[in-house]
Short mmCIF file of C-alpha atoms in Angstrom, two decimals:
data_model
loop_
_atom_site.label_atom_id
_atom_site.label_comp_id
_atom_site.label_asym_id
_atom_site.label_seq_id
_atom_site.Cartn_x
_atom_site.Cartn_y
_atom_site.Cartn_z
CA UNK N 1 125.09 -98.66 28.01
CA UNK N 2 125.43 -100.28 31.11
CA UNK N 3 123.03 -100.21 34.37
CA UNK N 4 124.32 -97.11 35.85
CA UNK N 5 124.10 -94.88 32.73
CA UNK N 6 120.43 -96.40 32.00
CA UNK N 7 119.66 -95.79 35.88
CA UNK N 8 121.14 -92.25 35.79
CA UNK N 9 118.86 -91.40 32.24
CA UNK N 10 115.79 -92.73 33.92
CA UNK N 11 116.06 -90.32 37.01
CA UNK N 12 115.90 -88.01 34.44
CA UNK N 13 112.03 -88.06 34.27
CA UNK N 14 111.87 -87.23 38.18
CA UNK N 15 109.93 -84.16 38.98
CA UNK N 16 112.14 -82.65 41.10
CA UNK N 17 115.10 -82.65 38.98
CA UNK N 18 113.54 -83.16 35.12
CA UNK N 19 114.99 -82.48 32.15
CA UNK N 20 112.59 -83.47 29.82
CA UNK N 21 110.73 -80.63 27.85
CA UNK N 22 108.50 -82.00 25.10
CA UNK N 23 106.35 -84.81 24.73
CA UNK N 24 104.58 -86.09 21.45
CA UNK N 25 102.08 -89.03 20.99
CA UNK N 26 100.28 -90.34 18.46
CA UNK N 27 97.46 -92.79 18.75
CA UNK N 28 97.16 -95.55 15.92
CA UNK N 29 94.15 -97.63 15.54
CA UNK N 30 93.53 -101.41 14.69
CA UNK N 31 93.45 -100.58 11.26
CA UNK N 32 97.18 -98.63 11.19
CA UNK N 33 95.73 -95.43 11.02
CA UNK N 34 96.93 -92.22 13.04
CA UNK N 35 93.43 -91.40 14.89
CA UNK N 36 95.15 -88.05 16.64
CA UNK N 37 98.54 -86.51 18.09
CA UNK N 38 99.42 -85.09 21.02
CA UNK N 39 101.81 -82.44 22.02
CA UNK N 40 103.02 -81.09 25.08
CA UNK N 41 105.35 -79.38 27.47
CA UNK N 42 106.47 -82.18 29.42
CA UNK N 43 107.31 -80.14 32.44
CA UNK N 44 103.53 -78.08 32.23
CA UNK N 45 101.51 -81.49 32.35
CA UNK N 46 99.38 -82.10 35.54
CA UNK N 47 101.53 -83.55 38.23
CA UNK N 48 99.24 -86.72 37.70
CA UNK N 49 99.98 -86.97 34.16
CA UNK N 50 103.66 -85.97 34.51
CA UNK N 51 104.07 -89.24 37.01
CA UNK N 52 101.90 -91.32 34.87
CA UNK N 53 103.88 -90.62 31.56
CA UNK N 54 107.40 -90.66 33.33
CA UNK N 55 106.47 -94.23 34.34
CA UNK N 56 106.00 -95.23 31.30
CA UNK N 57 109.29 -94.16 29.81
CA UNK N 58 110.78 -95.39 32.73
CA UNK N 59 109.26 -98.54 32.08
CA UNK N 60 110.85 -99.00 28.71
CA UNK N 61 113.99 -98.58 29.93
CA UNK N 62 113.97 -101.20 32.52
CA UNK N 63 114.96 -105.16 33.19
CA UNK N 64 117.74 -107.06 32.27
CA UNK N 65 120.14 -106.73 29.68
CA UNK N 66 120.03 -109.57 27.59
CA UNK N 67 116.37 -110.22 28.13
CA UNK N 68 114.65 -106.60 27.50
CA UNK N 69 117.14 -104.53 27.08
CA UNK N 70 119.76 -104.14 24.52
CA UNK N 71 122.55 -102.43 23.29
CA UNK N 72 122.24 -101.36 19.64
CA UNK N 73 125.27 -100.21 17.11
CA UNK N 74 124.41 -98.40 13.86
CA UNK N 75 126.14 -99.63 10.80
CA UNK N 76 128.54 -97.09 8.98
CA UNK N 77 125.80 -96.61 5.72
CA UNK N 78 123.05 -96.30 8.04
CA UNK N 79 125.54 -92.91 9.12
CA UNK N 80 125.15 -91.44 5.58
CA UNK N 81 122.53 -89.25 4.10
CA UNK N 82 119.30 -90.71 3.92
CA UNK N 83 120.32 -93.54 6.43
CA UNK N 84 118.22 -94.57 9.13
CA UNK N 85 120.27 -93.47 11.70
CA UNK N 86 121.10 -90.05 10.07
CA UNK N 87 117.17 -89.42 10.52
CA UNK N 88 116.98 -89.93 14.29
CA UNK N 89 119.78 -87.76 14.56
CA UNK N 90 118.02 -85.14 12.32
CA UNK N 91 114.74 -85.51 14.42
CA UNK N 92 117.00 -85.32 17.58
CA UNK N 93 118.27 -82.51 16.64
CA UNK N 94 115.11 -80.53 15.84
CA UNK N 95 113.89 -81.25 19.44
CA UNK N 96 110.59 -82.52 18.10
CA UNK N 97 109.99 -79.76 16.48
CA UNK N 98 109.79 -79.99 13.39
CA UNK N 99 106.28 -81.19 11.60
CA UNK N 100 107.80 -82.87 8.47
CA UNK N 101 110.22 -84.89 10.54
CA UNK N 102 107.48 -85.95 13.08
CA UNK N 103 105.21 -86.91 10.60
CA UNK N 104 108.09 -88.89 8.52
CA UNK N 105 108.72 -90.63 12.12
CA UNK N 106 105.36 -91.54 13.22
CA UNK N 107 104.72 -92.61 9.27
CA UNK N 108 107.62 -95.38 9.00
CA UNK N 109 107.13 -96.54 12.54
CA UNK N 110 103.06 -97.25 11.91
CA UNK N 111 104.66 -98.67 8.31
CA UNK N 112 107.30 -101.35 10.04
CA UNK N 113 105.43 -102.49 13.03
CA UNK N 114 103.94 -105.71 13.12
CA UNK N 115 101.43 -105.13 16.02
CA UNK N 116 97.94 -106.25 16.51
CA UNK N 117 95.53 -103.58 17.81
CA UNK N 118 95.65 -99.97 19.00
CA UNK N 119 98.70 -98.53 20.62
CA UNK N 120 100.21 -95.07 21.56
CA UNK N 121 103.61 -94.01 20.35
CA UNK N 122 104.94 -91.62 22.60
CA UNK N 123 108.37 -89.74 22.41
CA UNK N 124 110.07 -87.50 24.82
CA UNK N 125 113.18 -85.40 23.88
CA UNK N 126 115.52 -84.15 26.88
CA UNK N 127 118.55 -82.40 27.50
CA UNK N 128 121.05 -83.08 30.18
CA UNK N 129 123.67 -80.87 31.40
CA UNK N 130 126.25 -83.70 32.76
CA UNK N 131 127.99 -82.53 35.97
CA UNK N 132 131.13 -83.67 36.25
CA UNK N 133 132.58 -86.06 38.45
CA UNK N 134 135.51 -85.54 41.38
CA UNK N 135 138.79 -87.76 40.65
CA UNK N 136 137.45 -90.08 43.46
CA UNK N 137 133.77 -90.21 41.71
CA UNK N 138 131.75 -87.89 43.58
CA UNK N 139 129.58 -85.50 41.37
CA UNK N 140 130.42 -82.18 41.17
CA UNK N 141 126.91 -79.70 40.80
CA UNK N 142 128.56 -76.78 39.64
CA UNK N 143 130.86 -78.28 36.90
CA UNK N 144 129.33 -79.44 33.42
CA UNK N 145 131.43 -81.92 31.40
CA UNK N 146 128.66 -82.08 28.77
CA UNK N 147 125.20 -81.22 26.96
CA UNK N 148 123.26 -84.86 26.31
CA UNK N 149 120.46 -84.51 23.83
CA UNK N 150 117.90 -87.37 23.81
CA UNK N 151 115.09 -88.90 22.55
CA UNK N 152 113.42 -91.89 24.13
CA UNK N 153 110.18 -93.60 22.55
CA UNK N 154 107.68 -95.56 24.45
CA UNK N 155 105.56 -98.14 22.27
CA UNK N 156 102.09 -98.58 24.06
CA UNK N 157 99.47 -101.46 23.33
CA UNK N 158 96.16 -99.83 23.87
CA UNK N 159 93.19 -102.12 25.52
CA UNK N 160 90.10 -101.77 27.01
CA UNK N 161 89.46 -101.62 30.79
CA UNK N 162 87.06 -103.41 32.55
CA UNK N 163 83.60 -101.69 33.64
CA UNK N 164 82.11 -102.54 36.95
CA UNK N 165 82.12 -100.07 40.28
CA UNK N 166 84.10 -97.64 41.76
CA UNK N 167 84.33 -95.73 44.59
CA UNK N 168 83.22 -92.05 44.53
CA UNK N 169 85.22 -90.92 47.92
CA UNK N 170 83.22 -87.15 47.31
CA UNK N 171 79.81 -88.67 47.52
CA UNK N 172 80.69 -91.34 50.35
CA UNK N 173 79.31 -94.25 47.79
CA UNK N 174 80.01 -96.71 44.52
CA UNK N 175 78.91 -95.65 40.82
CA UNK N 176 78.93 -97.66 37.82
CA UNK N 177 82.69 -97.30 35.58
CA UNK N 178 82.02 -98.01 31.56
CA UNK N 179 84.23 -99.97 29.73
CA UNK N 180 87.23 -97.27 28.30
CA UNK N 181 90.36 -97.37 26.44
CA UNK N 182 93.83 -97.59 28.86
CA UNK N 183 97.87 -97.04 28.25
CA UNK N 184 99.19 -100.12 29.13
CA UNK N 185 102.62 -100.71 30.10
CA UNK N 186 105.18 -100.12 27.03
CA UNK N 187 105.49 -103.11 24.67
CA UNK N 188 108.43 -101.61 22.32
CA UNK N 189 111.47 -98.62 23.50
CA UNK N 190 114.39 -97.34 22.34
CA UNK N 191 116.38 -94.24 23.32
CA UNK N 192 118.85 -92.11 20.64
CA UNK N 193 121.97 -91.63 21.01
CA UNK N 194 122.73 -94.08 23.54
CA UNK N 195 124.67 -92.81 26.65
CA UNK N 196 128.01 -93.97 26.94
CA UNK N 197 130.65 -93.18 29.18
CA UNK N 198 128.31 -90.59 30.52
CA UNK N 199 127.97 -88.98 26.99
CA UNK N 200 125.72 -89.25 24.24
CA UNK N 201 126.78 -91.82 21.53
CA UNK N 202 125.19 -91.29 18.16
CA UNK N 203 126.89 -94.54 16.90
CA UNK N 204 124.63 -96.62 19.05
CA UNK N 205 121.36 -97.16 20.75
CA UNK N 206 119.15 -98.42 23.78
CA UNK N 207 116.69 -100.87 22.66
CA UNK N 208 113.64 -102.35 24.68
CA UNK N 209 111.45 -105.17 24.69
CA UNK N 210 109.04 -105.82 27.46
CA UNK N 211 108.47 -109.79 25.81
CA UNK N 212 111.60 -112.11 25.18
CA UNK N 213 110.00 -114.02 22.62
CA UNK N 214 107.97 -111.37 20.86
CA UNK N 215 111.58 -108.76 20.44
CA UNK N 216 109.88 -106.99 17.69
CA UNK N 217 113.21 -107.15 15.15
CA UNK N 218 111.08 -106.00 12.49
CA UNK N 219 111.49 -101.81 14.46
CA UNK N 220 115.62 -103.07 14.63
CA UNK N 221 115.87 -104.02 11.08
CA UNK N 222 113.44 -101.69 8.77
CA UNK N 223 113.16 -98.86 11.09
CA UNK N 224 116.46 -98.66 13.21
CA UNK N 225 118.31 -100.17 10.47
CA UNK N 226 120.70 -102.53 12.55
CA UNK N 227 120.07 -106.03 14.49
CA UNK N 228 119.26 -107.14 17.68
CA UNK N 229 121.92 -109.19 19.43
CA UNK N 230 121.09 -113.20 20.19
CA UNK N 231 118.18 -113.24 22.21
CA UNK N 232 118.89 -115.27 26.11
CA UNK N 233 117.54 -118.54 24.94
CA UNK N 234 120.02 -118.82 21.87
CA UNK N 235 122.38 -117.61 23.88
CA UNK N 236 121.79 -120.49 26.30
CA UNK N 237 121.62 -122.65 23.54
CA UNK N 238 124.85 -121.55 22.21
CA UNK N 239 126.48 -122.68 25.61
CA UNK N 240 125.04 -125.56 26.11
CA UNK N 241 126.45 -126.75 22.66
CA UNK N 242 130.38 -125.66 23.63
CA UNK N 243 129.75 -127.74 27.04
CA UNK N 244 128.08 -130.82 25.44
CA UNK N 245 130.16 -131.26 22.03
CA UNK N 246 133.85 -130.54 23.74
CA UNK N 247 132.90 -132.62 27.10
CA UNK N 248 131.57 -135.61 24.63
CA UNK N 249 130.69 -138.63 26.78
CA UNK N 250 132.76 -137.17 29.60
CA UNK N 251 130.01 -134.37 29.97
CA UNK N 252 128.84 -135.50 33.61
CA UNK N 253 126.77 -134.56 35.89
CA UNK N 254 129.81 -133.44 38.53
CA UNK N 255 131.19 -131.29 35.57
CA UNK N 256 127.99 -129.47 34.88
CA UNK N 257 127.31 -128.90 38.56
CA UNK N 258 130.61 -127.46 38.79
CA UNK N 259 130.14 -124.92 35.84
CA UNK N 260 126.44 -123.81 37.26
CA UNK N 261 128.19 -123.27 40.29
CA UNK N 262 131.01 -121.09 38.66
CA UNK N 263 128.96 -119.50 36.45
CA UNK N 264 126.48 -118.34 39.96
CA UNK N 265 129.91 -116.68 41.59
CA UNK N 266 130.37 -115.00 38.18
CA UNK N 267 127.29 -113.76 38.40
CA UNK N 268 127.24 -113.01 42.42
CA UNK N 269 130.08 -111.41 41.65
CA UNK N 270 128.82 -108.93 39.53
CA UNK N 271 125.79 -107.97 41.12
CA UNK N 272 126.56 -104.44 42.10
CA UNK N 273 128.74 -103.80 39.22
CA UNK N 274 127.64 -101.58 36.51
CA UNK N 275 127.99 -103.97 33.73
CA UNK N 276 127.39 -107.60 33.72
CA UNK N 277 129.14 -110.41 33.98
CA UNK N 278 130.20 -111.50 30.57
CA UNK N 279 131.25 -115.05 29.13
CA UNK N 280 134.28 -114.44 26.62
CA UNK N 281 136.04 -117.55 25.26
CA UNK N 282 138.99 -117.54 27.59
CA UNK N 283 136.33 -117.59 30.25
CA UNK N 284 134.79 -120.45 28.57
CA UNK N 285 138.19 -122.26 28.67
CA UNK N 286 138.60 -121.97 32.23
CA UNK N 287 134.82 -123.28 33.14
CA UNK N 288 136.01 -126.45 31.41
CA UNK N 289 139.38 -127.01 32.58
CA UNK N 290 138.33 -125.90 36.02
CA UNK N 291 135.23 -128.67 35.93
CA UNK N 292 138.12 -131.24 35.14
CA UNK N 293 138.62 -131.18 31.19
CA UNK N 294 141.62 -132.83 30.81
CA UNK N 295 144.29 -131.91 27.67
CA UNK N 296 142.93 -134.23 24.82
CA UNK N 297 139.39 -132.45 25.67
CA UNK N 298 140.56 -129.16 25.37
CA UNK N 299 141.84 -129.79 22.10
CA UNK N 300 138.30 -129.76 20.82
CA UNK N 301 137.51 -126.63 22.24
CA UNK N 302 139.04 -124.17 20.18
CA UNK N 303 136.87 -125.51 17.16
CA UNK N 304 133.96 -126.13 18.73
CA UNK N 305 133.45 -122.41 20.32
CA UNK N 306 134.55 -120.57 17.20
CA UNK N 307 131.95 -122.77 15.20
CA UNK N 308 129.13 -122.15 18.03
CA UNK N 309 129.80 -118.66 18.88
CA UNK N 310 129.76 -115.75 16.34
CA UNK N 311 132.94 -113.48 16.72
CA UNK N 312 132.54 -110.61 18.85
CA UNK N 313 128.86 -112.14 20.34
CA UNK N 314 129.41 -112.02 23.98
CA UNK N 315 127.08 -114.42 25.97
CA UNK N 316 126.03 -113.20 29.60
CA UNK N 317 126.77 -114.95 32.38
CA UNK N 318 123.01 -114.80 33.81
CA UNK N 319 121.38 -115.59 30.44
CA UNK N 320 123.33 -118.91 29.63
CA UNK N 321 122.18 -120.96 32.94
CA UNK N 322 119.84 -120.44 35.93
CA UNK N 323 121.72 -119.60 38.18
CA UNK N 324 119.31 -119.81 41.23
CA UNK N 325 118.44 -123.61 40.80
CA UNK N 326 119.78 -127.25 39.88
CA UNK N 327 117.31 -128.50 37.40
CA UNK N 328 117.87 -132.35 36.48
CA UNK N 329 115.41 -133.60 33.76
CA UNK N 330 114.81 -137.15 32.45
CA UNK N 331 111.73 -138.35 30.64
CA UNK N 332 108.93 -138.19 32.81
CA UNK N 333 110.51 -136.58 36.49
CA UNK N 334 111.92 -133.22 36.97
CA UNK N 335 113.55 -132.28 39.94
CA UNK N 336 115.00 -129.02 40.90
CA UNK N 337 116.86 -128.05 43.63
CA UNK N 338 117.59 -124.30 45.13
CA UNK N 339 121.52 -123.59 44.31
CA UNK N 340 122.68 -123.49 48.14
CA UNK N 341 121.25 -127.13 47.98
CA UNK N 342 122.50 -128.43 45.29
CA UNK N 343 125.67 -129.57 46.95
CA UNK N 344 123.57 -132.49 48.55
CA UNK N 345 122.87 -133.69 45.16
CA UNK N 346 125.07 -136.48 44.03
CA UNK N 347 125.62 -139.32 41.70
CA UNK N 348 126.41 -143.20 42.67
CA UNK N 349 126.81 -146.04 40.11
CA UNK N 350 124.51 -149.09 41.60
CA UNK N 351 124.93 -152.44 40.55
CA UNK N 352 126.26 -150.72 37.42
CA UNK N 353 123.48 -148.06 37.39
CA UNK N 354 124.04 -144.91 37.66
CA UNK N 355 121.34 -143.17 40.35
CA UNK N 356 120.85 -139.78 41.74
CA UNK N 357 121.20 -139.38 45.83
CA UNK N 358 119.08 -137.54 47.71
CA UNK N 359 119.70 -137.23 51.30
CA UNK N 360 115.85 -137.74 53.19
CA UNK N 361 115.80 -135.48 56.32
CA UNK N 362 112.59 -134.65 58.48
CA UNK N 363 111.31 -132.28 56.74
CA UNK N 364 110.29 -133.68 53.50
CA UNK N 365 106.78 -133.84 52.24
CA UNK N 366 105.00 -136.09 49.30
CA UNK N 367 102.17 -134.32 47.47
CA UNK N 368 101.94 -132.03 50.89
CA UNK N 369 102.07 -134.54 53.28
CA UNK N 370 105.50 -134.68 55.61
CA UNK N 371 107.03 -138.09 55.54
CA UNK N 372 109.58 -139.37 58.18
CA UNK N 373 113.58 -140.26 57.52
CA UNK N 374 113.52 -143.87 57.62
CA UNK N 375 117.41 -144.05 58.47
CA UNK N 376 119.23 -146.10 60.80
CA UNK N 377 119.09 -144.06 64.54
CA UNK N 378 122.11 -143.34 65.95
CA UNK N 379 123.92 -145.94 68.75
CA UNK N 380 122.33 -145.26 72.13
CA UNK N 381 119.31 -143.79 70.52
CA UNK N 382 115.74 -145.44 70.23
#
């Protein structure tokens, strides 16, 4: 999935144009065990409740790809009877309906989770009557291309709010609020079948992750029965190798300037595109050979990347660098620099030294205090 098609399946939980029709919950305790479930007809919930829920399914299909969100493929075996995918499919199928694959769901999710504490699992199933689309892109309201059946699930921690006072608006005054149990925002997602080319795609997945570092790939492996793709910091790990092992001692800090800076356009680039910008090897090739990489360089390239980057792993542009800042590190100063200014950043070998150049303007300050250029006026001025 891309942005658009996750955009286009979260306007699906709108009020005025839903096509969701049953929600089911179940509420799991500290101690993994199923306190009570919930049923409903999504559309027949309290317009409070119907906003309230739709935000948080909306929720767990939001960010970045790369960081929270991820595209999922189901190995072939996983297909076959008694696979893990073969099971969402059944309980897609059923609409929810059915007890014994409910209870089978909730049962292996409570079993494979590795959470501390109470959360909700919540699951929605829809079904969305594509309209088609004009030759020039424009949708078409009276013309169906096809029927996309869906479930999305919405992992929940569940915590304790605060008591203190509220404000009673009816009786013009403040009463005491106890300490109660909230929804908070969705830890864990994932909708089935994934939509793809504005169809469902029971090969693949949509997976969520509200925390980069806690992804959860327990629910990927044992209950979704695939894997997660590198996470962004291995990812930027994995590119920083390729740059430092084929630059060698030639990696400078003009080169790596240069390939922040192309990496930024990539990115720029792609900002209103529905997919984003991707880093393949041949794109990795030109970075270096554009930053200055000369022949005997490049040579060490082909080795390098194939022994860094796992065939068909695709790194994202906006995962491998930040793209909005120059950060220069040494031990004991860090200095970062907004990208539009990084240009006045330079290098200067000293005495045989080499030193980073600043340019000091008026507007500088030290701990919060402005400090004054101390250069050279102009001729003809004091």
């Amino acid at each position: 999935m891309d942005r658009k098609a996750v955009n286009e399946i979260r306007k699906l939980f709108n009020k005025n144009d839903c096509r969701i029709d049953k929600l089911r919950g179940c509420f799991v305790d500290e101690n993994k065990q199923r306190v009570f479930e919930m049923k409903e007809n999504f559309l027949a919930l309290p317009d409070e409740e119907f906003v309230k829920y739709s935000d948080l399914f909306k929720k767990a299909m939001s960010g970045r790809f790369g960081r929270t969100l991820f595209n999922l493929e189901f190995p072939s075996e996983e297909e076959q009877e008694g696979g893990r995918q073969e099971f969402l499919y059944r309980l897609n199928r059923s609409g929810l309906m059915d007890e014994t694959l409910l209870d089978e769901f909730y049962r292996k999710l409570v079993e494979k989770l590795q959470i501390q504490g109470k959360y909700l699992i919540l699951a929605a199933h829809g079904v969305y009557d594509v309209p088609g689309r004009t030759s020039d892109n424009l949708e078409m309201e009276d013309a169906s291309e096809y029927i996309y059946e869906f479930t999305a699930c919405a992992i929940c921690p569940i915590t304790l709010t605060k008591e203190g006072l509220c404000c009673d608006a009816a009786a013009k005054t403040f009463v005491a609020r106890p300490q109660d149990l909230g929804v908070d925002r969705p830890l864990l997602g994932f909708l089935f079948p994934a939509f793809n080319d504005r169809a469902g795609d029971i090969h693949a997945a949509l997976y969520y992750s509200r925390k980069a570092d806690e992804r959860h790939e327990e629910l990927v492996r044992d209950f979704l029965g695939t894997e997660l793709p590198p996470d962004e910091e291995a990812q930027r790990s994995v590119f920083r190798r390729v740059i430092e092992e084929t630059l060698g001692r030639d990696c400078g800090f003009a080169q790596v300037k240069e390939i922040n800076e192309a990496v930024g356009e990539m990115v720029e680039a792609a900002k209103d595109s529905p997919e984003p910008a991707v880093l393949d090897k041949a794109d990795m090739r030109k970075l270096l050979e554009d930053s200055g990489a000369d022949a005997d360089t490049m040579k060490k390239f082909e080795t390098v990347y194939d022994e860094n980057v796992e065939d068909g792993t695709a790194l994202l542009a906006e995962n491998v660098t930040d793209t909005s800042r120059l950060e220069v590190k040494t031990n004991g100063m860090k200095l970062s620099v907004k990208a539009e200014m990084a240009p006045i950043v330079e290098t200067r070998v000293i005495d045989g030294i080499e030193y980073f150049l600043i340019p000091v303007s008026d507007d500088v300050e030290v701990n919060g205090i402005r400090i004054r250029s101390r250069r050279q006026p102009e001729p003809g001025q004091e």
